[in-house]
Amino acid sequence: MIEIHDDVRIDGRPLSHSRVARTDGQRREMVHYDGGVVPPGAVFLHSEFPGSFDSRYFGPLPMDGILGLAQEVWTYAP
């Protein structure tokens, strides 16, 4: 069971680095996923990067849409 409030909790346990943003970089309100059970054939995607637009906001995705594992090539942080 996925619960989303200020952070993400899976079966009642907090997921590290899962703080949920209230606004985006332009101060627009961010609407988060309501939570629930991840259905069979779906995945809940999460990145530790605070600015990631992942399943915290749009919910689970079908596994058949996964093409491979993304790997970091280059990181720039001003």
PDB file of N, CA and C in Angstrom:
ATOM      1  N   MET A   1       0.847  -1.180   0.000  1.00  0.00           N
ATOM      2  CA  MET A   1       0.000   0.000   0.000  1.00  0.00           C
ATOM      3  C   MET A   1       0.889   1.239   0.000  1.00  0.00           C
ATOM      4  N   ILE A   2       0.667   2.112  -0.926  1.00  0.00           N
ATOM      5  CA  ILE A   2       1.393   3.374  -1.026  1.00  0.00           C
ATOM      6  C   ILE A   2       0.556   4.469  -0.378  1.00  0.00           C
ATOM      7  N   GLU A   3       1.170   5.229   0.534  1.00  0.00           N
ATOM      8  CA  GLU A   3       0.531   6.396   1.147  1.00  0.00           C
ATOM      9  C   GLU A   3       1.402   7.604   0.853  1.00  0.00           C
ATOM     10  N   ILE A   4       0.786   8.693   0.446  1.00  0.00           N
ATOM     11  CA  ILE A   4       1.545   9.900   0.127  1.00  0.00           C
ATOM     12  C   ILE A   4       0.942  11.080   0.867  1.00  0.00           C
ATOM     13  N   HIS A   5       1.778  11.689   1.701  1.00  0.00           N
ATOM     14  CA  HIS A   5       1.412  12.907   2.426  1.00  0.00           C
ATOM     15  C   HIS A   5       2.583  13.876   2.272  1.00  0.00           C
ATOM     16  N   ASP A   6       3.349  14.115   3.319  1.00  0.00           N
ATOM     17  CA  ASP A   6       4.573  14.924   3.209  1.00  0.00           C
ATOM     18  C   ASP A   6       5.719  14.102   2.643  1.00  0.00           C
ATOM     19  N   ASP A   7       5.603  12.789   2.750  1.00  0.00           N
ATOM     20  CA  ASP A   7       6.580  11.860   2.185  1.00  0.00           C
ATOM     21  C   ASP A   7       5.820  10.635   1.679  1.00  0.00           C
ATOM     22  N   VAL A   8       6.548   9.680   1.139  1.00  0.00           N
ATOM     23  CA  VAL A   8       5.941   8.444   0.652  1.00  0.00           C
ATOM     24  C   VAL A   8       6.138   7.364   1.698  1.00  0.00           C
ATOM     25  N   ARG A   9       5.103   6.597   1.961  1.00  0.00           N
ATOM     26  CA  ARG A   9       5.180   5.459   2.880  1.00  0.00           C
ATOM     27  C   ARG A   9       4.682   4.228   2.144  1.00  0.00           C
ATOM     28  N   ILE A  10       5.446   3.153   2.284  1.00  0.00           N
ATOM     29  CA  ILE A  10       5.082   1.882   1.683  1.00  0.00           C
ATOM     30  C   ILE A  10       4.802   0.914   2.821  1.00  0.00           C
ATOM     31  N   ASP A  11       3.582   0.418   2.852  1.00  0.00           N
ATOM     32  CA  ASP A  11       3.137  -0.453   3.952  1.00  0.00           C
ATOM     33  C   ASP A  11       3.446   0.176   5.311  1.00  0.00           C
ATOM     34  N   GLY A  12       3.261   1.484   5.420  1.00  0.00           N
ATOM     35  CA  GLY A  12       3.445   2.208   6.675  1.00  0.00           C
ATOM     36  C   GLY A  12       4.864   2.648   6.973  1.00  0.00           C
ATOM     37  N   ARG A  13       5.846   2.190   6.189  1.00  0.00           N
ATOM     38  CA  ARG A  13       7.245   2.549   6.428  1.00  0.00           C
ATOM     39  C   ARG A  13       7.659   3.680   5.487  1.00  0.00           C
ATOM     40  N   PRO A  14       8.310   4.723   6.022  1.00  0.00           N
ATOM     41  CA  PRO A  14       8.724   5.840   5.166  1.00  0.00           C
ATOM     42  C   PRO A  14       9.788   5.417   4.160  1.00  0.00           C
ATOM     43  N   LEU A  15       9.660   5.920   2.954  1.00  0.00           N
ATOM     44  CA  LEU A  15      10.638   5.707   1.892  1.00  0.00           C
ATOM     45  C   LEU A  15      11.641   6.847   1.976  1.00  0.00           C
ATOM     46  N   SER A  16      12.932   6.530   2.121  1.00  0.00           N
ATOM     47  CA  SER A  16      13.936   7.585   2.279  1.00  0.00           C
ATOM     48  C   SER A  16      13.984   8.472   1.034  1.00  0.00           C
ATOM     49  N   HIS A  17      14.306   9.726   1.251  1.00  0.00           N
ATOM     50  CA  HIS A  17      14.428  10.722   0.178  1.00  0.00           C
ATOM     51  C   HIS A  17      13.140  10.839  -0.637  1.00  0.00           C
ATOM     52  N   SER A  18      11.995  10.830   0.039  1.00  0.00           N
ATOM     53  CA  SER A  18      10.725  10.850  -0.698  1.00  0.00           C
ATOM     54  C   SER A  18       9.836  12.034  -0.337  1.00  0.00           C
ATOM     55  N   ARG A  19      10.441  13.112   0.142  1.00  0.00           N
ATOM     56  CA  ARG A  19       9.645  14.302   0.463  1.00  0.00           C
ATOM     57  C   ARG A  19       8.841  14.716  -0.774  1.00  0.00           C
ATOM     58  N   VAL A  20       7.612  15.117  -0.552  1.00  0.00           N
ATOM     59  CA  VAL A  20       6.726  15.514  -1.645  1.00  0.00           C
ATOM     60  C   VAL A  20       6.697  17.036  -1.724  1.00  0.00           C
ATOM     61  N   ALA A  21       7.008  17.564  -2.903  1.00  0.00           N
ATOM     62  CA  ALA A  21       7.028  19.017  -3.111  1.00  0.00           C
ATOM     63  C   ALA A  21       5.595  19.547  -3.206  1.00  0.00           C
ATOM     64  N   ARG A  22       5.361  20.683  -2.597  1.00  0.00           N
ATOM     65  CA  ARG A  22       4.049  21.339  -2.688  1.00  0.00           C
ATOM     66  C   ARG A  22       3.956  22.231  -3.926  1.00  0.00           C
ATOM     67  N   THR A  23       5.114  22.772  -4.358  1.00  0.00           N
ATOM     68  CA  THR A  23       5.152  23.624  -5.550  1.00  0.00           C
ATOM     69  C   THR A  23       6.355  23.245  -6.404  1.00  0.00           C
ATOM     70  N   ASP A  24       6.306  23.591  -7.678  1.00  0.00           N
ATOM     71  CA  ASP A  24       7.445  23.345  -8.560  1.00  0.00           C
ATOM     72  C   ASP A  24       8.388  24.545  -8.531  1.00  0.00           C
ATOM     73  N   GLY A  25       9.397  24.551  -9.384  1.00  0.00           N
ATOM     74  CA  GLY A  25      10.390  25.625  -9.410  1.00  0.00           C
ATOM     75  C   GLY A  25       9.816  26.990  -9.750  1.00  0.00           C
ATOM     76  N   GLN A  26       8.637  27.022 -10.362  1.00  0.00           N
ATOM     77  CA  GLN A  26       7.991  28.292 -10.697  1.00  0.00           C
ATOM     78  C   GLN A  26       6.842  28.601  -9.735  1.00  0.00           C
ATOM     79  N   ARG A  27       6.844  27.914  -8.592  1.00  0.00           N
ATOM     80  CA  ARG A  27       5.866  28.109  -7.520  1.00  0.00           C
ATOM     81  C   ARG A  27       4.428  27.751  -7.893  1.00  0.00           C
ATOM     82  N   ARG A  28       4.292  26.860  -8.886  1.00  0.00           N
ATOM     83  CA  ARG A  28       2.965  26.349  -9.239  1.00  0.00           C
ATOM     84  C   ARG A  28       2.664  25.165  -8.336  1.00  0.00           C
ATOM     85  N   GLU A  29       1.410  25.018  -7.946  1.00  0.00           N
ATOM     86  CA  GLU A  29       1.022  23.924  -7.057  1.00  0.00           C
ATOM     87  C   GLU A  29       1.235  22.577  -7.737  1.00  0.00           C
ATOM     88  N   MET A  30       1.826  21.651  -6.986  1.00  0.00           N
ATOM     89  CA  MET A  30       2.040  20.289  -7.474  1.00  0.00           C
ATOM     90  C   MET A  30       0.958  19.399  -6.859  1.00  0.00           C
ATOM     91  N   VAL A  31       0.267  18.662  -7.676  1.00  0.00           N
ATOM     92  CA  VAL A  31      -0.751  17.732  -7.207  1.00  0.00           C
ATOM     93  C   VAL A  31      -0.092  16.361  -7.122  1.00  0.00           C
ATOM     94  N   HIS A  32      -0.239  15.677  -5.989  1.00  0.00           N
ATOM     95  CA  HIS A  32       0.392  14.371  -5.841  1.00  0.00           C
ATOM     96  C   HIS A  32      -0.611  13.243  -6.022  1.00  0.00           C
ATOM     97  N   TYR A  33      -0.086  12.076  -6.303  1.00  0.00           N
ATOM     98  CA  TYR A  33      -0.863  10.847  -6.429  1.00  0.00           C
ATOM     99  C   TYR A  33      -1.555  10.576  -5.100  1.00  0.00           C
ATOM    100  N   ASP A  34      -2.788  10.092  -5.139  1.00  0.00           N
ATOM    101  CA  ASP A  34      -3.555   9.844  -3.915  1.00  0.00           C
ATOM    102  C   ASP A  34      -3.058   8.633  -3.125  1.00  0.00           C
ATOM    103  N   GLY A  35      -2.312   7.757  -3.767  1.00  0.00           N
ATOM    104  CA  GLY A  35      -1.851   6.546  -3.094  1.00  0.00           C
ATOM    105  C   GLY A  35      -2.797   5.389  -3.362  1.00  0.00           C
ATOM    106  N   GLY A  36      -2.441   4.229  -2.835  1.00  0.00           N
ATOM    107  CA  GLY A  36      -3.253   3.037  -3.021  1.00  0.00           C
ATOM    108  C   GLY A  36      -2.365   1.836  -3.288  1.00  0.00           C
ATOM    109  N   VAL A  37      -2.960   0.803  -3.821  1.00  0.00           N
ATOM    110  CA  VAL A  37      -2.238  -0.424  -4.134  1.00  0.00           C
ATOM    111  C   VAL A  37      -1.725  -0.340  -5.566  1.00  0.00           C
ATOM    112  N   VAL A  38      -0.466  -0.709  -5.764  1.00  0.00           N
ATOM    113  CA  VAL A  38       0.097  -0.744  -7.114  1.00  0.00           C
ATOM    114  C   VAL A  38      -0.458  -1.992  -7.792  1.00  0.00           C
ATOM    115  N   PRO A  39      -1.162  -1.827  -8.910  1.00  0.00           N
ATOM    116  CA  PRO A  39      -1.806  -2.986  -9.544  1.00  0.00           C
ATOM    117  C   PRO A  39      -0.786  -3.935 -10.185  1.00  0.00           C
ATOM    118  N   PRO A  40      -1.174  -5.182 -10.387  1.00  0.00           N
ATOM    119  CA  PRO A  40      -0.290  -6.127 -11.075  1.00  0.00           C
ATOM    120  C   PRO A  40       0.109  -5.581 -12.446  1.00  0.00           C
ATOM    121  N   GLY A  41       1.359  -5.773 -12.814  1.00  0.00           N
ATOM    122  CA  GLY A  41       1.841  -5.294 -14.109  1.00  0.00           C
ATOM    123  C   GLY A  41       2.220  -3.830 -14.111  1.00  0.00           C
ATOM    124  N   ALA A  42       2.260  -3.203 -12.932  1.00  0.00           N
ATOM    125  CA  ALA A  42       2.612  -1.783 -12.832  1.00  0.00           C
ATOM    126  C   ALA A  42       3.753  -1.614 -11.839  1.00  0.00           C
ATOM    127  N   VAL A  43       4.437  -0.474 -11.916  1.00  0.00           N
ATOM    128  CA  VAL A  43       5.526  -0.140 -10.999  1.00  0.00           C
ATOM    129  C   VAL A  43       5.332   1.271 -10.476  1.00  0.00           C
ATOM    130  N   PHE A  44       5.851   1.501  -9.275  1.00  0.00           N
ATOM    131  CA  PHE A  44       5.861   2.832  -8.675  1.00  0.00           C
ATOM    132  C   PHE A  44       7.289   3.343  -8.806  1.00  0.00           C
ATOM    133  N   LEU A  45       7.508   4.332  -9.648  1.00  0.00           N
ATOM    134  CA  LEU A  45       8.845   4.859  -9.916  1.00  0.00           C
ATOM    135  C   LEU A  45       9.198   5.959  -8.927  1.00  0.00           C
ATOM    136  N   HIS A  46      10.413   5.889  -8.377  1.00  0.00           N
ATOM    137  CA  HIS A  46      10.859   6.891  -7.410  1.00  0.00           C
ATOM    138  C   HIS A  46      12.327   7.188  -7.628  1.00  0.00           C
ATOM    139  N   SER A  47      12.673   8.456  -7.607  1.00  0.00           N
ATOM    140  CA  SER A  47      14.066   8.894  -7.686  1.00  0.00           C
ATOM    141  C   SER A  47      14.410   9.634  -6.403  1.00  0.00           C
ATOM    142  N   GLU A  48      15.659   9.493  -5.963  1.00  0.00           N
ATOM    143  CA  GLU A  48      16.096  10.219  -4.766  1.00  0.00           C
ATOM    144  C   GLU A  48      16.320  11.698  -5.053  1.00  0.00           C
ATOM    145  N   PHE A  49      16.376  12.094  -6.322  1.00  0.00           N
ATOM    146  CA  PHE A  49      16.569  13.492  -6.693  1.00  0.00           C
ATOM    147  C   PHE A  49      15.331  14.289  -6.289  1.00  0.00           C
ATOM    148  N   PRO A  50      15.503  15.340  -5.454  1.00  0.00           N
ATOM    149  CA  PRO A  50      14.333  16.077  -4.935  1.00  0.00           C
ATOM    150  C   PRO A  50      13.434  16.685  -6.016  1.00  0.00           C
ATOM    151  N   GLY A  51      13.994  17.037  -7.180  1.00  0.00           N
ATOM    152  CA  GLY A  51      13.196  17.655  -8.224  1.00  0.00           C
ATOM    153  C   GLY A  51      12.605  16.669  -9.214  1.00  0.00           C
ATOM    154  N   SER A  52      12.697  15.390  -8.926  1.00  0.00           N
ATOM    155  CA  SER A  52      12.199  14.378  -9.853  1.00  0.00           C
ATOM    156  C   SER A  52      10.675  14.415  -9.932  1.00  0.00           C
ATOM    157  N   PHE A  53      10.159  14.381 -11.151  1.00  0.00           N
ATOM    158  CA  PHE A  53       8.709  14.302 -11.375  1.00  0.00           C
ATOM    159  C   PHE A  53       8.408  12.831 -11.631  1.00  0.00           C
ATOM    160  N   ASP A  54       8.130  12.098 -10.567  1.00  0.00           N
ATOM    161  CA  ASP A  54       7.997  10.647 -10.644  1.00  0.00           C
ATOM    162  C   ASP A  54       6.631  10.199 -10.138  1.00  0.00           C
ATOM    163  N   SER A  55       6.514   8.948  -9.741  1.00  0.00           N
ATOM    164  CA  SER A  55       5.215   8.396  -9.337  1.00  0.00           C
ATOM    165  C   SER A  55       4.614   9.057  -8.106  1.00  0.00           C
ATOM    166  N   ARG A  56       5.406   9.850  -7.373  1.00  0.00           N
ATOM    167  CA  ARG A  56       4.816  10.612  -6.264  1.00  0.00           C
ATOM    168  C   ARG A  56       3.713  11.515  -6.782  1.00  0.00           C
ATOM    169  N   TYR A  57       3.815  11.918  -8.034  1.00  0.00           N
ATOM    170  CA  TYR A  57       2.873  12.875  -8.617  1.00  0.00           C
ATOM    171  C   TYR A  57       1.924  12.242  -9.633  1.00  0.00           C
ATOM    172  N   PHE A  58       2.385  11.289 -10.442  1.00  0.00           N
ATOM    173  CA  PHE A  58       1.503  10.749 -11.478  1.00  0.00           C
ATOM    174  C   PHE A  58       1.070   9.310 -11.248  1.00  0.00           C
ATOM    175  N   GLY A  59       1.555   8.678 -10.170  1.00  0.00           N
ATOM    176  CA  GLY A  59       1.104   7.326  -9.837  1.00  0.00           C
ATOM    177  C   GLY A  59       1.869   6.228 -10.562  1.00  0.00           C
ATOM    178  N   PRO A  60       1.441   4.977 -10.371  1.00  0.00           N
ATOM    179  CA  PRO A  60       2.115   3.832 -10.989  1.00  0.00           C
ATOM    180  C   PRO A  60       2.011   3.857 -12.510  1.00  0.00           C
ATOM    181  N   LEU A  61       2.980   3.209 -13.148  1.00  0.00           N
ATOM    182  CA  LEU A  61       3.003   3.097 -14.611  1.00  0.00           C
ATOM    183  C   LEU A  61       3.049   1.631 -15.016  1.00  0.00           C
ATOM    184  N   PRO A  62       2.530   1.300 -16.212  1.00  0.00           N
ATOM    185  CA  PRO A  62       2.589  -0.082 -16.677  1.00  0.00           C
ATOM    186  C   PRO A  62       4.042  -0.508 -16.946  1.00  0.00           C
ATOM    187  N   MET A  63       4.382  -1.730 -16.523  1.00  0.00           N
ATOM    188  CA  MET A  63       5.749  -2.231 -16.716  1.00  0.00           C
ATOM    189  C   MET A  63       6.099  -2.391 -18.192  1.00  0.00           C
ATOM    190  N   ASP A  64       5.115  -2.600 -19.048  1.00  0.00           N
ATOM    191  CA  ASP A  64       5.440  -2.803 -20.463  1.00  0.00           C
ATOM    192  C   ASP A  64       5.957  -1.530 -21.132  1.00  0.00           C
ATOM    193  N   GLY A  65       5.894  -0.400 -20.424  1.00  0.00           N
ATOM    194  CA  GLY A  65       6.448   0.848 -20.950  1.00  0.00           C
ATOM    195  C   GLY A  65       7.912   1.053 -20.590  1.00  0.00           C
ATOM    196  N   ILE A  66       8.498   0.129 -19.804  1.00  0.00           N
ATOM    197  CA  ILE A  66       9.898   0.255 -19.397  1.00  0.00           C
ATOM    198  C   ILE A  66      10.792  -0.293 -20.500  1.00  0.00           C
ATOM    199  N   LEU A  67      11.716   0.531 -20.967  1.00  0.00           N
ATOM    200  CA  LEU A  67      12.615   0.131 -22.050  1.00  0.00           C
ATOM    201  C   LEU A  67      13.962  -0.351 -21.533  1.00  0.00           C
ATOM    202  N   GLY A  68      14.366   0.092 -20.344  1.00  0.00           N
ATOM    203  CA  GLY A  68      15.658  -0.294 -19.795  1.00  0.00           C
ATOM    204  C   GLY A  68      15.957   0.514 -18.554  1.00  0.00           C
ATOM    205  N   LEU A  69      17.179   0.388 -18.064  1.00  0.00           N
ATOM    206  CA  LEU A  69      17.621   1.089 -16.870  1.00  0.00           C
ATOM    207  C   LEU A  69      18.355   2.361 -17.281  1.00  0.00           C
ATOM    208  N   ALA A  70      17.900   3.491 -16.775  1.00  0.00           N
ATOM    209  CA  ALA A  70      18.580   4.760 -17.050  1.00  0.00           C
ATOM    210  C   ALA A  70      19.823   4.846 -16.175  1.00  0.00           C
ATOM    211  N   GLN A  71      20.923   5.282 -16.769  1.00  0.00           N
ATOM    212  CA  GLN A  71      22.156   5.439 -16.012  1.00  0.00           C
ATOM    213  C   GLN A  71      22.657   6.869 -16.175  1.00  0.00           C
ATOM    214  N   GLU A  72      23.099   7.430 -15.054  1.00  0.00           N
ATOM    215  CA  GLU A  72      23.609   8.792 -15.061  1.00  0.00           C
ATOM    216  C   GLU A  72      24.871   8.869 -15.926  1.00  0.00           C
ATOM    217  N   VAL A  73      24.893   9.857 -16.807  1.00  0.00           N
ATOM    218  CA  VAL A  73      26.030  10.047 -17.696  1.00  0.00           C
ATOM    219  C   VAL A  73      26.848  11.236 -17.220  1.00  0.00           C
ATOM    220  N   TRP A  74      26.154  12.329 -16.907  1.00  0.00           N
ATOM    221  CA  TRP A  74      26.834  13.541 -16.494  1.00  0.00           C
ATOM    222  C   TRP A  74      25.888  14.320 -15.607  1.00  0.00           C
ATOM    223  N   THR A  75      26.412  14.878 -14.531  1.00  0.00           N
ATOM    224  CA  THR A  75      25.583  15.654 -13.615  1.00  0.00           C
ATOM    225  C   THR A  75      26.163  17.060 -13.513  1.00  0.00           C
ATOM    226  N   TYR A  76      25.281  18.041 -13.595  1.00  0.00           N
ATOM    227  CA  TYR A  76      25.693  19.436 -13.412  1.00  0.00           C
ATOM    228  C   TYR A  76      24.777  20.061 -12.395  1.00  0.00           C
ATOM    229  N   ALA A  77      25.345  20.604 -11.371  1.00  0.00           N
ATOM    230  CA  ALA A  77      24.575  21.313 -10.352  1.00  0.00           C
ATOM    231  C   ALA A  77      25.257  22.658 -10.110  1.00  0.00           C
ATOM    232  N   PRO A  78      24.599  23.740 -10.487  1.00  0.00           N
ATOM    233  CA  PRO A  78      25.222  25.074 -10.319  1.00  0.00           C
ATOM    234  C   PRO A  78      25.455  25.431  -8.867  1.00  0.00           C
TER     235      PRO A  78
END
